[in-house]
Short mmCIF file of C-alpha atoms (C1' of nucleotides) in Angstrom, two decimals:
data_model
loop_
_atom_site.label_atom_id
_atom_site.label_comp_id
_atom_site.label_asym_id
_atom_site.label_seq_id
_atom_site.Cartn_x
_atom_site.Cartn_y
_atom_site.Cartn_z
CA MET A 1 95.07 -21.57 101.33
CA GLY A 2 91.51 -20.38 101.07
CA ARG A 3 89.70 -18.49 98.43
CA SER A 4 90.97 -15.08 97.53
CA PRO A 5 88.34 -12.37 97.79
CA CYS A 6 86.78 -11.31 94.53
CA CYS A 7 87.66 -7.71 95.22
CA GLU A 8 89.07 -5.28 97.75
CA LYS A 9 85.98 -4.99 99.86
CA ALA A 10 87.15 -1.99 101.82
CA HIS A 11 87.04 0.20 98.75
CA THR A 12 83.91 -0.97 97.02
CA ASN A 13 80.35 0.28 97.12
CA LYS A 14 77.54 -2.05 98.01
CA GLY A 15 73.80 -1.93 97.78
CA ALA A 16 71.65 -0.25 95.19
CA TRP A 17 73.27 1.08 92.06
CA THR A 18 73.09 4.77 91.22
CA LYS A 19 72.16 6.14 87.82
CA GLU A 20 75.72 7.32 87.38
CA GLU A 21 77.13 3.86 88.08
CA ASP A 22 74.66 2.34 85.64
CA ASP A 23 75.67 4.82 82.97
CA ARG A 24 79.36 4.19 83.51
CA LEU A 25 78.93 0.44 83.35
CA THR A 26 76.72 0.58 80.29
CA ALA A 27 79.05 2.93 78.47
CA TYR A 28 82.07 0.80 79.27
CA ILE A 29 80.49 -2.44 78.12
CA LYS A 30 79.17 -0.84 74.95
CA ALA A 31 82.67 0.36 74.19
CA HIS A 32 84.64 -2.71 75.23
CA GLY A 33 82.19 -5.58 75.39
CA GLU A 34 81.46 -8.00 78.22
CA GLY A 35 84.06 -10.06 80.00
CA CYS A 36 87.08 -9.55 82.26
CA TRP A 37 84.74 -8.70 85.08
CA ARG A 38 87.48 -8.59 87.62
CA SER A 39 89.33 -5.78 85.92
CA LEU A 40 86.25 -4.06 84.56
CA PRO A 41 85.36 -1.95 87.61
CA LYS A 42 88.75 -0.31 87.74
CA ALA A 43 88.83 0.23 83.99
CA ALA A 44 85.32 1.68 84.05
CA GLY A 45 86.01 3.84 87.08
CA LEU A 46 83.54 2.03 89.29
CA LEU A 47 83.94 1.33 92.99
CA ARG A 48 82.27 -2.04 92.67
CA CYS A 49 83.52 -5.58 92.55
CA GLY A 50 83.47 -7.38 89.22
CA LYS A 51 80.84 -9.76 90.40
CA SER A 52 78.50 -6.94 91.22
CA CYS A 53 79.08 -5.34 87.81
CA ARG A 54 78.38 -8.59 86.03
CA LEU A 55 75.17 -9.13 87.93
CA ARG A 56 73.99 -5.59 87.37
CA TRP A 57 74.61 -5.83 83.65
CA ILE A 58 73.09 -9.28 83.18
CA ASN A 59 70.04 -8.75 85.33
CA TYR A 60 69.23 -5.13 84.74
CA LEU A 61 71.21 -3.16 82.19
CA ARG A 62 71.40 -5.52 79.23
CA PRO A 63 69.49 -3.88 76.38
CA ASP A 64 67.72 -7.06 75.29
CA LEU A 65 65.91 -7.63 78.56
CA LYS A 66 62.18 -7.96 78.22
CA ARG A 67 61.06 -6.90 81.70
CA GLY A 68 57.39 -6.58 82.51
CA ASN A 69 54.98 -9.31 83.52
CA PHE A 70 55.38 -12.92 82.51
CA SER A 71 52.82 -14.20 80.04
CA GLU A 72 50.73 -17.28 80.64
CA GLU A 73 52.80 -19.10 78.01
CA GLU A 74 56.00 -18.19 79.80
CA ASP A 75 54.49 -19.44 83.06
CA GLU A 76 53.70 -22.81 81.57
CA LEU A 77 57.06 -23.07 79.88
CA ILE A 78 58.84 -22.34 83.14
CA ILE A 79 56.79 -24.99 84.90
CA LYS A 80 57.60 -27.57 82.26
CA LEU A 81 61.26 -26.73 82.22
CA HIS A 82 61.44 -26.79 85.97
CA SER A 83 59.80 -30.19 86.08
CA LEU A 84 62.59 -31.43 83.85
CA LEU A 85 65.60 -29.44 85.03
CA GLY A 86 64.84 -28.56 88.62
CA ASN A 87 66.37 -25.35 89.92
CA LYS A 88 68.64 -24.89 86.94
CA TRP A 89 67.58 -21.31 86.50
CA SER A 90 70.24 -20.39 83.98
CA LEU A 91 69.20 -23.24 81.71
CA ILE A 92 65.57 -22.30 82.05
CA ALA A 93 66.41 -18.66 81.35
CA GLY A 94 68.21 -19.78 78.22
CA ARG A 95 64.88 -20.83 76.77
CA LEU A 96 63.05 -17.64 77.69
CA PRO A 97 64.20 -14.77 75.51
CA GLY A 98 64.79 -11.57 77.41
CA ARG A 99 64.47 -13.16 80.83
CA THR A 100 67.27 -13.65 83.33
CA ASP A 101 67.90 -16.52 85.68
CA ASN A 102 67.48 -14.23 88.65
CA GLU A 103 64.19 -12.93 87.37
CA ILE A 104 62.85 -16.41 86.75
CA LYS A 105 64.07 -17.62 90.11
CA ASN A 106 62.30 -14.73 91.85
CA TYR A 107 59.18 -15.26 89.78
CA TRP A 108 59.17 -18.93 90.59
CA ASN A 109 59.49 -18.34 94.30
CA THR A 110 56.87 -15.61 94.44
CA HIS A 111 54.27 -16.65 91.89
CA ILE A 112 54.60 -20.05 90.35
CA ARG A 113 55.16 -21.94 93.57
CA ARG A 114 51.88 -20.63 94.87
CA LYS A 115 50.17 -21.25 91.56
CA LEU A 116 51.23 -24.90 91.61
CA MET A 117 50.27 -25.29 95.24
CA SER A 118 46.82 -23.92 94.47
CA ARG A 119 46.53 -26.56 91.74
CA GLY A 120 47.44 -29.20 94.28
CA ILE A 121 50.86 -29.77 92.73
CA ASP A 122 54.03 -29.96 94.75
CA PRO A 123 56.36 -27.29 93.26
CA VAL A 124 59.45 -29.34 94.07
CA THR A 125 58.45 -32.73 92.72
CA HIS A 126 55.71 -31.59 90.32
CA ARG A 127 53.59 -34.43 91.61
CA GLY A 128 50.12 -34.09 92.89
CA ILE A 129 50.28 -33.41 96.59
CA ASN A 130 47.86 -36.30 97.19
CA GLU A 131 50.08 -38.67 95.23
CA GLN A 132 53.17 -37.99 97.30
CA GLN A 133 52.82 -40.98 99.53
CA HIS A 134 52.35 -43.39 96.63
CA GLY A 135 55.84 -42.81 95.29
CA SER A 136 55.30 -43.37 91.60
CA ASN A 137 58.05 -42.99 89.02
CA ILE A 138 59.10 -41.09 85.93
CA THR A 139 60.25 -41.82 82.44
CA ILE A 140 62.08 -39.11 80.55
CA SER A 141 62.86 -39.97 77.00
CA PHE A 142 65.71 -38.25 75.19
CA GLU A 143 65.77 -40.49 72.14
CA ALA A 144 64.55 -37.82 69.79
CA ALA A 145 67.29 -35.44 70.80
CA ALA A 146 69.89 -38.12 70.60
CA ALA A 147 68.70 -39.26 67.22
CA ALA A 148 69.05 -35.75 65.96
CA ALA A 149 72.65 -35.68 67.04
CA ARG A 150 73.48 -38.53 64.70
CA ASP A 151 77.04 -39.12 65.77
CA ASP A 152 76.09 -39.57 69.39
CA LYS A 153 74.86 -42.51 71.34
CA ALA A 154 71.21 -42.80 72.25
CA ALA A 155 70.35 -40.99 75.42
CA VAL A 156 67.63 -42.52 77.49
CA PHE A 157 66.47 -41.63 80.93
CA ARG A 158 64.39 -44.26 82.59
CA ARG A 159 62.83 -44.80 85.92
CA ASP A 160 64.67 -45.56 89.16
CA GLU A 161 67.51 -43.07 88.88
CA PRO A 162 67.74 -40.16 91.32
CA THR A 163 66.14 -36.82 90.46
CA THR A 164 66.00 -34.56 87.51
CA THR A 165 69.47 -33.20 88.15
CA LYS A 166 70.84 -36.01 86.03
CA ALA A 167 68.84 -34.77 83.09
CA ALA A 168 69.95 -31.25 83.82
CA ALA A 169 73.56 -32.31 83.98
CA ALA A 170 73.23 -34.09 80.68
CA ILE A 171 71.81 -31.00 79.07
CA ALA A 172 74.36 -28.70 80.62
CA HIS A 173 77.36 -30.87 79.90
CA PRO A 174 76.28 -33.31 77.20
CA ARG A 175 79.77 -34.44 76.31
CA GLN A 176 80.63 -35.21 79.89
CA MET A 177 77.68 -37.51 80.39
CA GLU A 178 77.37 -41.18 79.79
CA TRP A 179 74.59 -41.18 77.27
CA GLY A 180 72.56 -44.30 77.69
CA HIS A 181 74.81 -47.16 76.72
CA GLY A 182 71.66 -49.19 77.11
CA LYS A 183 71.75 -48.71 80.85
CA PRO A 184 68.68 -47.17 82.38
CA LEU A 185 68.95 -43.90 84.30
CA LYS A 186 66.48 -43.54 87.09
CA CYS A 187 64.22 -40.80 88.42
CA PRO A 188 62.22 -42.13 91.37
CA ASP A 189 61.26 -38.74 92.74
CA LEU A 190 59.10 -37.61 89.90
CA ASN A 191 55.84 -38.63 88.45
CA LEU A 192 56.24 -37.15 85.02
CA ASP A 193 56.45 -38.84 81.72
CA LEU A 194 58.35 -36.42 79.56
CA CYS A 195 59.49 -36.58 76.02
CA ILE A 196 61.61 -34.06 74.18
CA SER A 197 61.27 -33.82 70.45
CA PRO A 198 63.49 -32.17 67.85
CA PRO A 199 63.35 -28.41 67.82
CA PHE A 200 60.61 -26.30 66.44
CA GLN A 201 61.95 -23.44 64.36
CA GLU A 202 59.66 -20.49 64.76
CA GLU A 203 59.29 -18.55 61.51
CA LYS A 204 63.02 -18.57 61.05
CA PRO A 205 64.99 -20.20 58.30
CA VAL A 206 66.70 -23.33 59.46
CA VAL A 207 70.37 -22.61 59.86
CA LYS A 208 72.42 -25.45 58.54
CA ARG A 209 74.99 -26.57 61.04
CA GLU A 210 77.52 -29.24 60.63
CA ALA A 211 77.76 -31.99 63.18
CA GLY A 212 79.91 -30.90 66.06
CA VAL A 213 79.20 -27.23 65.51
CA GLY A 214 77.44 -25.78 68.48
CA VAL A 215 75.02 -23.06 69.25
CA CYS A 216 75.16 -20.72 72.18
CA PHE A 217 71.77 -20.65 73.83
CA SER A 218 72.62 -17.77 76.07
CA CYS A 219 73.05 -15.74 72.96
CA SER A 220 70.38 -17.64 71.12
CA SER A 221 67.85 -16.54 73.64
CA LEU A 222 68.64 -13.06 72.47
CA GLY A 223 67.87 -13.72 68.89
CA GLY A 224 67.35 -17.23 67.72
CA GLY A 225 70.78 -18.70 68.09
CA ILE A 226 74.22 -17.87 66.86
CA PRO A 227 76.90 -20.36 66.05
CA LYS A 228 79.48 -20.70 68.75
CA GLY A 229 82.49 -19.00 67.40
CA SER A 230 83.73 -15.52 66.81
CA ASP A 231 80.50 -13.89 67.88
CA CYS A 232 80.13 -15.73 71.11
CA LYS A 233 82.59 -16.07 73.91
CA CYS A 234 80.20 -16.86 76.68
CA SER A 235 80.50 -20.06 78.63
CA SER A 236 76.91 -21.14 78.27
CA PHE A 237 77.66 -23.02 75.10
CA LEU A 238 75.86 -26.30 75.24
CA GLY A 239 76.86 -28.03 72.06
CA ILE A 240 74.88 -29.42 69.17
CA ARG A 241 73.04 -32.05 71.13
CA THR A 242 71.49 -29.49 73.40
CA ALA A 243 70.79 -27.34 70.41
CA MET A 244 68.55 -30.07 69.12
CA LEU A 245 66.37 -29.95 72.18
CA ASP A 246 63.43 -27.65 72.09
CA PHE A 247 61.60 -27.48 75.32
CA ARG A 248 58.62 -25.80 73.79
CA SER A 249 57.78 -29.18 72.41
CA ILE A 250 57.92 -30.97 75.71
CA GLU A 251 54.72 -32.89 76.02
CA MET A 252 53.18 -34.27 79.13
CA LYS A 253 52.01 -37.73 78.24
"C1'" DA B 1 47.65 8.92 110.06
"C1'" DA B 2 50.40 5.44 111.93
"C1'" DA B 3 51.78 0.81 112.53
"C1'" DC B 4 52.17 -3.47 110.85
"C1'" DC B 5 52.40 -7.16 107.49
"C1'" DC B 6 53.57 -9.14 103.27
"C1'" DA B 7 55.10 -9.59 98.51
"C1'" DC B 8 58.43 -8.42 95.41
"C1'" DC B 9 62.93 -8.13 93.52
"C1'" DA B 10 67.69 -6.27 93.33
"C1'" DA B 11 71.76 -7.49 95.18
"C1'" DC B 12 74.94 -10.23 97.97
"C1'" DC B 13 77.39 -14.45 99.30
"C1'" DG B 14 79.55 -18.82 98.99
"C1'" DC B 15 80.58 -22.56 96.26
"C1'" DG B 16 81.94 -25.37 92.31
"C1'" DA B 17 83.52 -25.58 87.56
"C1'" DA B 18 86.54 -24.20 84.18
"C1'" DG B 19 90.62 -22.09 82.74
"C1'" DT B 20 95.53 -20.96 83.20
"C1'" DA B 21 100.34 -20.85 84.70
"C1'" DA C 1 99.65 -32.78 88.60
"C1'" DT C 2 99.00 -28.90 91.28
"C1'" DA C 3 97.97 -24.30 92.77
"C1'" DC C 4 95.66 -20.46 91.83
"C1'" DT C 5 92.36 -17.25 89.37
"C1'" DT C 6 88.16 -16.12 87.24
"C1'" DC C 7 83.55 -16.82 86.14
"C1'" DG C 8 78.85 -18.29 86.65
"C1'" DC C 9 75.23 -20.36 89.33
"C1'" DG C 10 71.89 -20.97 92.95
"C1'" DG C 11 70.41 -19.86 97.59
"C1'" DT C 12 69.53 -16.21 100.55
"C1'" DT C 13 68.99 -11.58 102.36
"C1'" DG C 14 67.39 -7.00 102.98
"C1'" DG C 15 65.23 -2.76 101.30
"C1'" DT C 16 61.07 -0.94 99.45
"C1'" DG C 17 56.39 -0.21 98.39
"C1'" DG C 18 51.59 -1.43 98.62
"C1'" DG C 19 47.80 -3.16 101.23
"C1'" DT C 20 45.44 -3.85 105.53
"C1'" DT C 21 44.20 -3.00 110.22
#
DNA sequence: AAACCCACCAACCGCGAAGTA
DNA sequence: ATACTTCGCGGTTGGTGGGTT
């Protein structure tokens, strides 16, 4: 059967966007909102595929984008998040207000990788380059997050389970994961001992949320978190358990 | 001034997940 | 349950500009 093409390629523009295209896309989204990317180009009078429109909006045209250089704090946060999540750029971007996954990915590949290498740290494993051959292990503790989500089972990541992607999967799809059940999850590839504590609310009133009510962190990165519901239709909703995680409080033990 | 190299980053591509009929 | 569509993600590519020779 095969995958159907995302658009009629013969009649679409490619390459750099013009000012006029940007204006059309921005005006259309301001008038009609995001979504329905497939039909958007036609409706907006653009000779682009929906995918291209989405990317242009998310990575460049969105009004809340920060742009400019990354701060030292952002650098360190990215490094910590990457050590936990791996190349889950969208999740990392969700914790950096005004930054996009593409931007962070580029920044990682061009700056942070080199920065870590110069510190003698392997950017993939986050282990000291000299330690590589010793093959030590990792413990990632999620108890605090799990305790915060009181109706959920304890979530514990322990040594001897493959890679950080398991942690990333748990964070991305918390309700699809087996959370602990007393069985250890293993991470033999890393030499980090990470612990995630309940969230730190930065000069913002704590919003009371009932158990089972989620927060969209895609949107939250734009302004502190909105309840998943009428205001948010994006698919980056992570649920209450993820909402309880605050990676700014990750501590290297 | 020209040629070359390299870093940066916007954009593309393919795939998998989620949603829908 | 299955086929198909749509969306979002992550890896990769290619154009551009700045620096160096």
